[in-house]
Tab-separated table of C-alpha atoms in Angstrom:
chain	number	residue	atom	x	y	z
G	1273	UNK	CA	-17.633	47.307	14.437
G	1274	UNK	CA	-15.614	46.105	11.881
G	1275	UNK	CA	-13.795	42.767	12.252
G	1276	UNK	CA	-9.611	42.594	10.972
G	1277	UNK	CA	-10.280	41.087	7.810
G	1278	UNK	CA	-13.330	43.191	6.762
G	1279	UNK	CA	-10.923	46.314	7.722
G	1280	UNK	CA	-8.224	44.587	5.989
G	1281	UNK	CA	-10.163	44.265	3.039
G	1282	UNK	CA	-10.964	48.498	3.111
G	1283	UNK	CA	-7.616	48.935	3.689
G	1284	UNK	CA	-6.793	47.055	-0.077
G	1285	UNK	CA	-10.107	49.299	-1.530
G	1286	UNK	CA	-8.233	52.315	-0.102
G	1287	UNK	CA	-4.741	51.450	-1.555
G	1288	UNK	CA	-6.445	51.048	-4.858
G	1289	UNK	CA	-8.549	54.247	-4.035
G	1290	UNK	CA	-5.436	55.878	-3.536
G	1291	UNK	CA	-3.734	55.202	-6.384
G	1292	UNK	CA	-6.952	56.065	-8.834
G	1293	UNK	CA	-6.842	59.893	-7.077
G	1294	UNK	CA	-5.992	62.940	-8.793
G	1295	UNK	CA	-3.570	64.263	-5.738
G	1296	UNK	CA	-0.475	62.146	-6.606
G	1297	UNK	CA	1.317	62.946	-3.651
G	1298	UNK	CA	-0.947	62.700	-1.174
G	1299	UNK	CA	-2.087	59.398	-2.910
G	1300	UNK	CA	0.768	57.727	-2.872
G	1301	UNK	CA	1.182	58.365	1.136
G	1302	UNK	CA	-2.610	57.132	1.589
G	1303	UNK	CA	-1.614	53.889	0.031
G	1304	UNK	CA	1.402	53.148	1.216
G	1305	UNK	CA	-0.351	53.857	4.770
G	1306	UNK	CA	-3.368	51.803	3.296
G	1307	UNK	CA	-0.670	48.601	2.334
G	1308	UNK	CA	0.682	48.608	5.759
G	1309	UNK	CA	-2.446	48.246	7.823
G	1310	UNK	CA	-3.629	45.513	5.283
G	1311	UNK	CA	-1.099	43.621	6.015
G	1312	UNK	CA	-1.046	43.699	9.921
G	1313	UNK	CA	-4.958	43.380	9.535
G	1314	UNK	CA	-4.575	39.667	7.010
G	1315	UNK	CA	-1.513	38.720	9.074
G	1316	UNK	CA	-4.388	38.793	12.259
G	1317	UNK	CA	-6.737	36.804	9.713
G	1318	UNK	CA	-4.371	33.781	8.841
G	1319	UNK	CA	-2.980	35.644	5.323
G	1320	UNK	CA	0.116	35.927	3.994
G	1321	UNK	CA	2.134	38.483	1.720
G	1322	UNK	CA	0.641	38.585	-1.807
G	1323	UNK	CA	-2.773	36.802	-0.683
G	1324	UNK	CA	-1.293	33.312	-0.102
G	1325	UNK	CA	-2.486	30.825	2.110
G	1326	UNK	CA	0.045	30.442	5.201
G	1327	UNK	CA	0.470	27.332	6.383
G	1328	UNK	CA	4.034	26.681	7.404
G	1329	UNK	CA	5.130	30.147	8.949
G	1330	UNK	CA	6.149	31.330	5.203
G	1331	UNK	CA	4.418	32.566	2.054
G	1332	UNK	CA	4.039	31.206	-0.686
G	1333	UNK	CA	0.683	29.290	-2.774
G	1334	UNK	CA	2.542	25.779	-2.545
G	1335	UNK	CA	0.631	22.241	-1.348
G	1336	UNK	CA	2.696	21.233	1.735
G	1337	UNK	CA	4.733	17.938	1.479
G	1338	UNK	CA	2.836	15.129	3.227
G	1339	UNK	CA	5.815	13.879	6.035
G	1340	UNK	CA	5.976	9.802	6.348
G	1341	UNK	CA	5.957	8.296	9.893
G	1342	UNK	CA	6.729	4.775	10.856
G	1343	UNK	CA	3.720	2.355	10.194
G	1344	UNK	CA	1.378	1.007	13.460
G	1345	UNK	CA	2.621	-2.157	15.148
G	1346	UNK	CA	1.547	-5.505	13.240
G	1347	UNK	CA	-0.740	-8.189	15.102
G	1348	UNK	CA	0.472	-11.113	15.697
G	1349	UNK	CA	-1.609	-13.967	15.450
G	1350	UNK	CA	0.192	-17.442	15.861
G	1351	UNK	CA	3.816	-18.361	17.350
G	1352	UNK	CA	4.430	-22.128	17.118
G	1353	UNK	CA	6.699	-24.114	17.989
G	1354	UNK	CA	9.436	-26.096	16.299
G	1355	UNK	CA	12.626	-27.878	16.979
G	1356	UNK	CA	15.230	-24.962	18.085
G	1357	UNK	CA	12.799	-22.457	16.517
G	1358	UNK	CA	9.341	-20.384	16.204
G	1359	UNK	CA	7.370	-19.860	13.288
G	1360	UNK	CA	5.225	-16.044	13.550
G	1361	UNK	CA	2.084	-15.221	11.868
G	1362	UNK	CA	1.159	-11.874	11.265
G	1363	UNK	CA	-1.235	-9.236	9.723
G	1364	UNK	CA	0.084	-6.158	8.527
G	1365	UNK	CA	-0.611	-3.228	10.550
G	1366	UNK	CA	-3.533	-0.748	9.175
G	1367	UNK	CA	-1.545	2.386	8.935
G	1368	UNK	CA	1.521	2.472	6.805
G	1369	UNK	CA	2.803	5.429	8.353
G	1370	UNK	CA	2.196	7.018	4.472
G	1371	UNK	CA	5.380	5.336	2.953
G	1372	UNK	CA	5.112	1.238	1.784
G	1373	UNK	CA	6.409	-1.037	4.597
G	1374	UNK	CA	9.556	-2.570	3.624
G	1375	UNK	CA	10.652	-4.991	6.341
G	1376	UNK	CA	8.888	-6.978	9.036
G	1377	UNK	CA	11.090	-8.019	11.855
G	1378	UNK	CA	10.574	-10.764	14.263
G	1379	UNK	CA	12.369	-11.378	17.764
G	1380	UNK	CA	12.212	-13.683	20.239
G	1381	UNK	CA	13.378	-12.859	23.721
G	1382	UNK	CA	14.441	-15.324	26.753
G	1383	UNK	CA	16.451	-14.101	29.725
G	1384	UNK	CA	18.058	-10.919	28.019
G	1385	UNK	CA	19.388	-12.817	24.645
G	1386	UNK	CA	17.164	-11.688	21.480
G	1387	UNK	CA	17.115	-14.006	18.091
G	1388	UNK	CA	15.774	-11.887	15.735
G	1389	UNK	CA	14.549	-12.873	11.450
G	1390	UNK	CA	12.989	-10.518	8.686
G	1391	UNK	CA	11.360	-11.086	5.803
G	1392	UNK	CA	9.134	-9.095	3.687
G	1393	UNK	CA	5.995	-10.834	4.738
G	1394	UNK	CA	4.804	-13.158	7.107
G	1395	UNK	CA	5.241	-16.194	8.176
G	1396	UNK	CA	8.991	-15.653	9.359
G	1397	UNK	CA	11.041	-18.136	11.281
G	1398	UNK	CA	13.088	-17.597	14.213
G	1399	UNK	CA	16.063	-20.024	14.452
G	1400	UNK	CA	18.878	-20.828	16.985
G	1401	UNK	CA	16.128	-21.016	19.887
G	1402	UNK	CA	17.097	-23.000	22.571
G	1403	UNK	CA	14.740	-26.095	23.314
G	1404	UNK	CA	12.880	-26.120	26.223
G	1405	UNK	CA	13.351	-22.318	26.924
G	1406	UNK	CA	10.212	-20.254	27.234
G	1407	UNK	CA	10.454	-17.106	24.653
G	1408	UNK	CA	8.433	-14.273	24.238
G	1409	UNK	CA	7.895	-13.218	20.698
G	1410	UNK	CA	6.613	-10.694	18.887
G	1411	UNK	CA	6.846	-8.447	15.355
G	1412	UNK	CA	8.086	-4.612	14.448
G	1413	UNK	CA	7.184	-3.498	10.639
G	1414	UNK	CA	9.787	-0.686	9.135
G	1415	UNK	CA	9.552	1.677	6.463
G	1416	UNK	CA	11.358	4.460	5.095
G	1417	UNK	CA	10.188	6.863	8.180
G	1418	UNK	CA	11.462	4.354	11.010
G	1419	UNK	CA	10.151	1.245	12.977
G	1420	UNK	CA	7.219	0.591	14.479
G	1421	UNK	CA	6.130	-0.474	18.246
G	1422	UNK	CA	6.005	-4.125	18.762
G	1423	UNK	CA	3.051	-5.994	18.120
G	1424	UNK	CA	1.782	-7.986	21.639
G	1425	UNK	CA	3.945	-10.624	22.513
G	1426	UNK	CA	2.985	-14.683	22.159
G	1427	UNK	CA	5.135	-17.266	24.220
G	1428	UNK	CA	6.116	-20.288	23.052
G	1429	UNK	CA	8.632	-23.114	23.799
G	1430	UNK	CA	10.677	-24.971	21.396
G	1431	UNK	CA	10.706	-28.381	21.714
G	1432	UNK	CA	12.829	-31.408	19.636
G	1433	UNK	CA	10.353	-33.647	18.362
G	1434	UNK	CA	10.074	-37.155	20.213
G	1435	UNK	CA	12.501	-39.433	18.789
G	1436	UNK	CA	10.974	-43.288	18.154
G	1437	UNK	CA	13.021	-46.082	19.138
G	1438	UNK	CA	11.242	-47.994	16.028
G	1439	UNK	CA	8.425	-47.088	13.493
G	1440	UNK	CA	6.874	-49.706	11.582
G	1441	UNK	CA	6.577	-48.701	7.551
G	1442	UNK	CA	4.510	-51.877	6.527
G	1443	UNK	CA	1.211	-49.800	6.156
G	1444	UNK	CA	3.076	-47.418	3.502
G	1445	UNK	CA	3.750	-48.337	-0.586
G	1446	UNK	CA	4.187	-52.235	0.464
G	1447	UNK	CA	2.539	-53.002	-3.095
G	1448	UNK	CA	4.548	-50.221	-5.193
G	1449	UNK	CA	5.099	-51.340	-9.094
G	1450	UNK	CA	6.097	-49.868	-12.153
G	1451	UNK	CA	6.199	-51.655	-15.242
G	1452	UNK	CA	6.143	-49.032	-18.328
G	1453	UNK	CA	7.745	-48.737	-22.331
G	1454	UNK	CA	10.278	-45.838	-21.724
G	1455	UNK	CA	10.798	-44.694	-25.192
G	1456	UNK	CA	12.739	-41.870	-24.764
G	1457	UNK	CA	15.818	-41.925	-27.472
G	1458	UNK	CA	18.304	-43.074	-24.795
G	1459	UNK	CA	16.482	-45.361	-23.269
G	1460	UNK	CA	13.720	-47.574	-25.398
G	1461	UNK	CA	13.330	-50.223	-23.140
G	1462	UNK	CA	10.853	-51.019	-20.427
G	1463	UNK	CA	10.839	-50.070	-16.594
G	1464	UNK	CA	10.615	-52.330	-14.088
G	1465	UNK	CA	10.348	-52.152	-10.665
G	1466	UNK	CA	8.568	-53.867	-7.867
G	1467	UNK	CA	8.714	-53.878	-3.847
G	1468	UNK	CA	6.601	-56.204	-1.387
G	1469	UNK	CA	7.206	-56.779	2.173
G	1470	UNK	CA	7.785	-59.516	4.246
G	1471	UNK	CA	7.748	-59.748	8.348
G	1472	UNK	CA	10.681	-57.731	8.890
G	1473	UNK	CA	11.831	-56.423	5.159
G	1474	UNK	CA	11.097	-54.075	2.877
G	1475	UNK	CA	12.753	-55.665	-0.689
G	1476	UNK	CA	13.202	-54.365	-4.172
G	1477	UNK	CA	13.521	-55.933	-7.424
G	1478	UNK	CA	14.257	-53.337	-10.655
G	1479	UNK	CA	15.597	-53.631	-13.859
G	1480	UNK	CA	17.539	-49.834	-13.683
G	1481	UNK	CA	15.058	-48.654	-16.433
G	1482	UNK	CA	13.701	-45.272	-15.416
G	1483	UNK	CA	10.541	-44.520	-16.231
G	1484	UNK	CA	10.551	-40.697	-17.133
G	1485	UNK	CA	12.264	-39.158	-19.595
G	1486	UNK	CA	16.265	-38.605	-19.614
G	1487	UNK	CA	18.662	-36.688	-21.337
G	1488	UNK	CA	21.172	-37.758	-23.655
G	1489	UNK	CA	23.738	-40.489	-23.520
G	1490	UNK	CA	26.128	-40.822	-24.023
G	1491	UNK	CA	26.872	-37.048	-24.102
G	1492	UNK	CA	29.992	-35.029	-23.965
G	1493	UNK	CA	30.422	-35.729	-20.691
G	1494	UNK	CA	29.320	-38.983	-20.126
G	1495	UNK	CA	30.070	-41.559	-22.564
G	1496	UNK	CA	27.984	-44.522	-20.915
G	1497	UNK	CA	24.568	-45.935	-22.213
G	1498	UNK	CA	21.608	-46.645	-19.709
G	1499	UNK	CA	21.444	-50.520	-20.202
G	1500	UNK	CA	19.301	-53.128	-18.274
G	1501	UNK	CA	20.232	-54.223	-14.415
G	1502	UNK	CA	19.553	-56.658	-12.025
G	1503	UNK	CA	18.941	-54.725	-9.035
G	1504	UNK	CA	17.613	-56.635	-5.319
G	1505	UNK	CA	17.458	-54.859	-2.222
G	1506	UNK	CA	16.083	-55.274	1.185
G	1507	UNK	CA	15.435	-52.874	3.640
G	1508	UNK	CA	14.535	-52.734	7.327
G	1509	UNK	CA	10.441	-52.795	7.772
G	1510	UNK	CA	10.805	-51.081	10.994
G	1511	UNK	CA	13.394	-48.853	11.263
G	1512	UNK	CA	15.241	-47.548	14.182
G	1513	UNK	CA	17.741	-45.081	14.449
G	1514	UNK	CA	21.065	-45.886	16.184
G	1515	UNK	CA	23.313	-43.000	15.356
G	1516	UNK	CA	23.256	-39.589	16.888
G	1517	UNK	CA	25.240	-38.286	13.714
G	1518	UNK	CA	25.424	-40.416	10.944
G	1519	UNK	CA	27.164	-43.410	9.117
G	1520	UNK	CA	28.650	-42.211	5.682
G	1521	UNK	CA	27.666	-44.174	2.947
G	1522	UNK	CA	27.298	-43.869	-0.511
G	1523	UNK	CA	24.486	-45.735	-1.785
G	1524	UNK	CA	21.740	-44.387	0.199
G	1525	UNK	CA	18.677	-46.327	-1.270
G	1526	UNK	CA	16.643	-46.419	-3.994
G	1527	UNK	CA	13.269	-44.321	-5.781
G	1528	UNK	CA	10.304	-45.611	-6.245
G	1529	UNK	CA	11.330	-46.686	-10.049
G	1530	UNK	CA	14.009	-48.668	-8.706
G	1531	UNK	CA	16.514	-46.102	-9.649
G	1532	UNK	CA	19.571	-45.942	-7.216
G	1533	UNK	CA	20.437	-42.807	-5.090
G	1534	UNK	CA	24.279	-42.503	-5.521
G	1535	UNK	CA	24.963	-38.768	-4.784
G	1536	UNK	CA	28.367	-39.070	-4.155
G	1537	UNK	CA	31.099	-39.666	-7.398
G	1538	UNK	CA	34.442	-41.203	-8.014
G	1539	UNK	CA	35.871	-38.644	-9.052
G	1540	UNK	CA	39.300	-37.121	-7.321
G	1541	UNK	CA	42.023	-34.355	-7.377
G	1542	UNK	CA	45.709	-34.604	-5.860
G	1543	UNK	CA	45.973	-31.685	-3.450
G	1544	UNK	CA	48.053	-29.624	-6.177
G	1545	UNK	CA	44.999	-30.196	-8.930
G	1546	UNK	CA	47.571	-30.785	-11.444
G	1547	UNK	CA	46.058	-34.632	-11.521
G	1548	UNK	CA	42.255	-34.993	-11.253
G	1549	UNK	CA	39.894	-37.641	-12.670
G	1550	UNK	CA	36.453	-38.369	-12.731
G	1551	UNK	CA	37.030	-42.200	-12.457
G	1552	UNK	CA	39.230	-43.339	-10.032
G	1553	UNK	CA	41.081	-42.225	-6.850
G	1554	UNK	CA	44.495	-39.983	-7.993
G	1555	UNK	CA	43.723	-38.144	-4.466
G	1556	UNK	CA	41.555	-37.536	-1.165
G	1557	UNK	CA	39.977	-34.307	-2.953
G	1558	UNK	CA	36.269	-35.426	-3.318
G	1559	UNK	CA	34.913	-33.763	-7.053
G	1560	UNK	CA	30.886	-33.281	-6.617
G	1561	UNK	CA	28.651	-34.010	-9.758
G	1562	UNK	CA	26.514	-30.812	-8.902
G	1563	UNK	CA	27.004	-27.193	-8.123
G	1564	UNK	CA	30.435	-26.695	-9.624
G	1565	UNK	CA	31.516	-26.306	-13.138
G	1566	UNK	CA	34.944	-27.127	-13.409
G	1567	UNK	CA	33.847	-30.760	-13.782
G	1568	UNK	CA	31.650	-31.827	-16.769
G	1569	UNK	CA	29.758	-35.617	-15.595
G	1570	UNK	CA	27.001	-35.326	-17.957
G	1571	UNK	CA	24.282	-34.910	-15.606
G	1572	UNK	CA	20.918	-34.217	-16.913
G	1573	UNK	CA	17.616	-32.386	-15.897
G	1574	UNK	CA	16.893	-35.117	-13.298
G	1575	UNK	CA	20.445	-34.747	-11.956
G	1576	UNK	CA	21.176	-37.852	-12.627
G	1577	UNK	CA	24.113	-39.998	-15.260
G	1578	UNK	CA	24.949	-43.397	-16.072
G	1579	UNK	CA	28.165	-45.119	-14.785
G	1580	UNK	CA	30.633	-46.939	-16.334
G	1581	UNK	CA	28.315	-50.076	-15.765
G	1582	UNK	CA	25.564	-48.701	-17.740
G	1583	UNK	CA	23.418	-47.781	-14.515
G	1584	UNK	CA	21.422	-44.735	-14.376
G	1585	UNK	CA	21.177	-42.815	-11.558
G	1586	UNK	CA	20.364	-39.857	-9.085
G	1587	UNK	CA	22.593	-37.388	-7.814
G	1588	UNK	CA	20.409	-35.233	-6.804
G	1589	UNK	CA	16.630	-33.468	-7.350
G	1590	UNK	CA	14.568	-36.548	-9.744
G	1591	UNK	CA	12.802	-33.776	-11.196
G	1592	UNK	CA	10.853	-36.179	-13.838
G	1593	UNK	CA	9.840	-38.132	-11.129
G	1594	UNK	CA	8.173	-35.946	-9.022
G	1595	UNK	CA	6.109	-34.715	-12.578
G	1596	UNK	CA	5.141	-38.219	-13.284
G	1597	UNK	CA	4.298	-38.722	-8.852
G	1598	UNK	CA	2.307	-35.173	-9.875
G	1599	UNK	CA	2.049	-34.275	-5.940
G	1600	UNK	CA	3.076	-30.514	-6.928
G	1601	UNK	CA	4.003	-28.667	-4.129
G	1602	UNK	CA	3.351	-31.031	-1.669
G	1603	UNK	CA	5.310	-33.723	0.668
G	1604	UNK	CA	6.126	-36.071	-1.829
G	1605	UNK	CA	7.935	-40.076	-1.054
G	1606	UNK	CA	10.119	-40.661	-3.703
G	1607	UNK	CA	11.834	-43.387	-1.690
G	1608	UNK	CA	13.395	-45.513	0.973
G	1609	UNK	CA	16.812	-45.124	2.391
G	1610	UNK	CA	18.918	-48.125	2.858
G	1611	UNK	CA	17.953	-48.039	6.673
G	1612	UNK	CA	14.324	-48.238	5.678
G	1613	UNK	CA	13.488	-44.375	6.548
G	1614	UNK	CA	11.326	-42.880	3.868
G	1615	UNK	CA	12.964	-40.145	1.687
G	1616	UNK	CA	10.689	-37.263	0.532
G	1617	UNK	CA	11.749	-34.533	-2.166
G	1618	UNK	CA	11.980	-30.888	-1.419
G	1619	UNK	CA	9.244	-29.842	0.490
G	1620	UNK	CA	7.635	-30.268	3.914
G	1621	UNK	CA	5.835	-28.758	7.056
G	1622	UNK	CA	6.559	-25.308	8.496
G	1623	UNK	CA	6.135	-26.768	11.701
G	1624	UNK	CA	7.427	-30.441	11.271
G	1625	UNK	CA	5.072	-31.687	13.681
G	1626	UNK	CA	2.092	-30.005	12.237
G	1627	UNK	CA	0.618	-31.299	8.833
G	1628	UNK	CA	-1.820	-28.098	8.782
G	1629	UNK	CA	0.651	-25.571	9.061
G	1630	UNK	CA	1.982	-24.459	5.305
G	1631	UNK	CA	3.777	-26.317	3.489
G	1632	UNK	CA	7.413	-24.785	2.463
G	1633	UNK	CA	10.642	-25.367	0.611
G	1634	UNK	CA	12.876	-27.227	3.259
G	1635	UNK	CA	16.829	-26.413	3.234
G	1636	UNK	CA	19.571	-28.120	3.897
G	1637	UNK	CA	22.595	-27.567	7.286
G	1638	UNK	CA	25.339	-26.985	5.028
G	1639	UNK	CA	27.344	-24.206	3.761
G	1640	UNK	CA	30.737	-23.750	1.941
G	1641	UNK	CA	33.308	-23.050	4.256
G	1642	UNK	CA	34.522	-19.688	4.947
G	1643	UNK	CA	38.380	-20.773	4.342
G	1644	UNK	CA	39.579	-23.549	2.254
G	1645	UNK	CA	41.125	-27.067	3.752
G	1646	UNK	CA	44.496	-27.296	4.615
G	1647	UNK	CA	45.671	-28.669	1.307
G	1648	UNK	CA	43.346	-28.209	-0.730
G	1649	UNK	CA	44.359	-27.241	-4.522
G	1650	UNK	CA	43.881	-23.556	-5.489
G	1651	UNK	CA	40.550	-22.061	-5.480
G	1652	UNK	CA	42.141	-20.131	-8.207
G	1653	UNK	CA	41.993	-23.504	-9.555
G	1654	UNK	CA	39.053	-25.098	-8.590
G	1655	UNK	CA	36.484	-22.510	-7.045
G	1656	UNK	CA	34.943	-23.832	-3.560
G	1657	UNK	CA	32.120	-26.190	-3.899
G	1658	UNK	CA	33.643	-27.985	-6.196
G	1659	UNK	CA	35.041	-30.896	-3.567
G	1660	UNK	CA	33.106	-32.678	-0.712
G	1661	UNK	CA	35.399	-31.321	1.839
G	1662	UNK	CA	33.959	-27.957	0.688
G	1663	UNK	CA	31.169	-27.775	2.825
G	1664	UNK	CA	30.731	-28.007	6.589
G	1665	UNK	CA	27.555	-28.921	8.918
G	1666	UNK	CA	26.365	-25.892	10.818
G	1667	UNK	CA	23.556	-27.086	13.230
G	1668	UNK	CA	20.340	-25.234	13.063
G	1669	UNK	CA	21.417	-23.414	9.939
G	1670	UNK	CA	18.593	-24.574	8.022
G	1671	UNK	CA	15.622	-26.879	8.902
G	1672	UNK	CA	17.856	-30.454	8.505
G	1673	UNK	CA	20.209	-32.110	10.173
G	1674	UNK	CA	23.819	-33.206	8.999
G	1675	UNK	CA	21.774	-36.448	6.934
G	1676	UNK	CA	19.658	-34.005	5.561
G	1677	UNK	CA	16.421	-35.326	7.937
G	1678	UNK	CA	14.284	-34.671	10.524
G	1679	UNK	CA	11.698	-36.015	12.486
G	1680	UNK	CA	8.116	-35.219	11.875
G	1681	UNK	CA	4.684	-36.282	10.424
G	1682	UNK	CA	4.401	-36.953	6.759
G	1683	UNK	CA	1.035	-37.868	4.472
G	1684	UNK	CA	1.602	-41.217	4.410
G	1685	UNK	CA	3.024	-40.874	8.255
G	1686	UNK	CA	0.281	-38.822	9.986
G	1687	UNK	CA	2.148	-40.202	13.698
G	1688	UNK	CA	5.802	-38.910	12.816
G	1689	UNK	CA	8.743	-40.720	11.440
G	1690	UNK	CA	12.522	-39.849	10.852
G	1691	UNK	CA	12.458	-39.134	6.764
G	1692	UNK	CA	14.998	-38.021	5.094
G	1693	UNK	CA	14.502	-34.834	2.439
G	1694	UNK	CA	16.745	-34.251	-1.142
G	1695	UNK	CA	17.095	-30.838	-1.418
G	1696	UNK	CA	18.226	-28.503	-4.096
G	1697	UNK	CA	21.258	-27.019	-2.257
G	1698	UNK	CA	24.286	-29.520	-1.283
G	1699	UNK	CA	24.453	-32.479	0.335
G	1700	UNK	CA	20.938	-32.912	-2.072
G	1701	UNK	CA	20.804	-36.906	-1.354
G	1702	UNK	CA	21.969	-36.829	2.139
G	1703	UNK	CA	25.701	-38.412	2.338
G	1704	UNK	CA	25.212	-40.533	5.898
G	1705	UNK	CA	22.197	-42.756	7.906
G	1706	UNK	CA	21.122	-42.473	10.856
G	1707	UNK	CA	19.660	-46.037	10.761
G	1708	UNK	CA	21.141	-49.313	10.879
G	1709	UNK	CA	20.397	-51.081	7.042
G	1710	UNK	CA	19.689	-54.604	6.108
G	1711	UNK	CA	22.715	-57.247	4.711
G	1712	UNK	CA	21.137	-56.683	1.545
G	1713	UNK	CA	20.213	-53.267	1.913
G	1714	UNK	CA	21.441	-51.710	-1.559
């Protein structure tokens, strides 16, 4: 017995048959009887009209559009804790879902209120956790077709590190000296610095020579010259912090070459910004050195100028001294703080209480307030960042607090200390202490 497609394919011989015959009439009824059980019989064998494969419930000889679905839930393989947040690590999951994942989400959940962060790979860094609160984390990946299941869930509990009533530095940089020929053009003199310690004090003796290269001065926007100083300074060997939120100050300490940090300016506005100078005090309107350009001070790569008294120093980021410290992208002293804290530049632990957990970019509390001070002259004027008063503290915002530190083991401070961080967004060299500093203390 014949099967469909075997009779289907007599049918077509017939039609064809048909057609070659010398009875036209009769021919053309035999084939158009012939087409019509061909195509019942192919229908029966998975054919379409005109021979064409079938494969969507229409004809045609097309290759179907592959259809996207959302990729397979991630793994998640660490979820550590930090101070008011959780760091996730995570492998990708191994289906894509056939279209390139372009988000990985991460949420932490504690009694019904989810903190969620993305990024594009991991780690990612859940903030605004509560401390002490038990939260149960875990990662989605997304692409272009939807989101995927959550990965299994870790639990972890923020925690603020311990604070210490006292830390003795004396192990750390005790011996520290620099005596080099600068000869860059603006400078052609030699650096000086030195620092010893006593029973109780960290001191300083430096000639304000850097010892890296400099830009230009006087320039266009500083007319000073970098000219020998006579700088002494003692610091606290063990410091201890006694304020929950800072003292303002402006000299905050000193690098390793002796150079002062000084990232505030005397610089002012009156609140119309018809009278503004970048000497004196004409008004209460703070001008910053960096991150504003309505205000020329003649900084140069290392963020740094010379004042009126012919003494160089940092504003912000000493970016020749951290090339000539050659620590690359790693925790790197620069200097102590007036209060005797370290300060480190730019980078430090994910986890600030971890020293083998990566090592990242660290950011600053601060942001530039949504609406201008009462009294403040025009933005029109002066864009905002340009003052002080600019910027506001927002806890937990990034991974410092409003003196740009933290607690949390360093290289040379395996235990944990209170350090302080410059950073490349504003305050950069944090504007208060949370320590108490020496009568001589800069």
């Amino acid at each position: 017995m014949q099967s469909n497609c075997e009779a289907a394919r007599h049918a077509e011989s017939c039609e064809d048959g048909a057609r070659s015959g010398s009875n036209v009439a009769g021919a053309e009824m035999t084939s158009r009887v012939a087409s019509i059980l061909g195509m019942v019989l192919l229908a029966s064998c998975g054919g379409g009209g005109g021979g064409g494969t079938n494969t969507g419930g229409t004809s045609g000889t097309g290759t179907p559009t592959p259809v996207s679905t959302a990729p397979g839930a991630p793994t998640l393989t660490t979820a550590t804790a930090g101070n008011a947040q959780a760091t996730l690590t995570f492998t990708p999951p191994s289906s894509d879902g056939g279209a390139s994942i372009n988000n990985y989400t991460a949420n932490c959940v504690a009694s019904g209120v989810t903190r969620s962060a993305s990024a594009a790979a991991s780690p990612i860094t859940v903030t605004g956790l509560t401390n002490g609160t038990s939260y149960a984390c875990s990662v989605t990946a997304s692409n272009s077709a939807g989101t995927s299941a959550a990965s299994a869930s870790l639990t972890v509990t923020p925690a603020a590190p311990p604070t210490p009533s006292g830390t003795s530095t004396a192990a750390v940089a005790c011996n520290y000296s620099t005596n080099v020929f600068n000869a860059a053009t603006s400078v052609n003199a030699q650096s000086i610095s030195t620092w010893n310690c006593s029973a109780t004090q960290r001191n300083l003796t430096a000639n304000g020579i850097p010892d890296h290269d400099v830009g230009t001065f006087p320039n266009a926007g500083n007319p000073n010259r970098i000219t020998v100083q006579s700088i002494a300074a003692s610091f606290p060997l063990s410091p201890a912090r006694t304020s929950a939120t800072g003292n303002p100050t402006m000299v905050i300490g000193h690098a390793l070459n002796g150079i002062k940090f000084d990232p505030g300016t005397n610089g002012t506005c009156n609140d119309s910004g018809a009278n503004c100078t970048l000497n004196g005090v004409v008004g209460n309107w703070r001008i910053e050195a960096l991150g504003q350009n309505s205000f020329n001070f003649g900084v140069d790569f290392n963020n740094a100028h010379v004042q009126p008294t012919g003494e160089y120093h940092y504003h912000g980021m000493p970016e020749k001294l951290l090339e000539k410290l050659a620590k690359g992208n790693q925790m790197t002293l620069v200097g102590w703080a007036t209060d005797g804290f370290p300060v480190y530049a730019k980078f430090g632990y994910t986890n600030p209480n971890d020293s083998t957990s990566p090592i990242k970019i660290l950011t600053a509390s601060y942001r530039i307030k949504a609406t201008p001070s009462t009294g403040r002259p025009a933005v029109s004027l002066y864009p905002m960042g340009t003052f002080a008063q600019d910027y506001e503290y927002v806890a937990g915002l990034g991974d410092l607090d409003e003196c740009n530190g933290r607690s949390g083991v360093t290289p040379e401070f395996p235990a944990g200390i209170y350090h302080y961080v410059i950073t490349t967004t504003y305050p950069y060299i944090q504007r208060c202490l949370k320590g108490t500093t020496s009568a001589a203390g800069g």
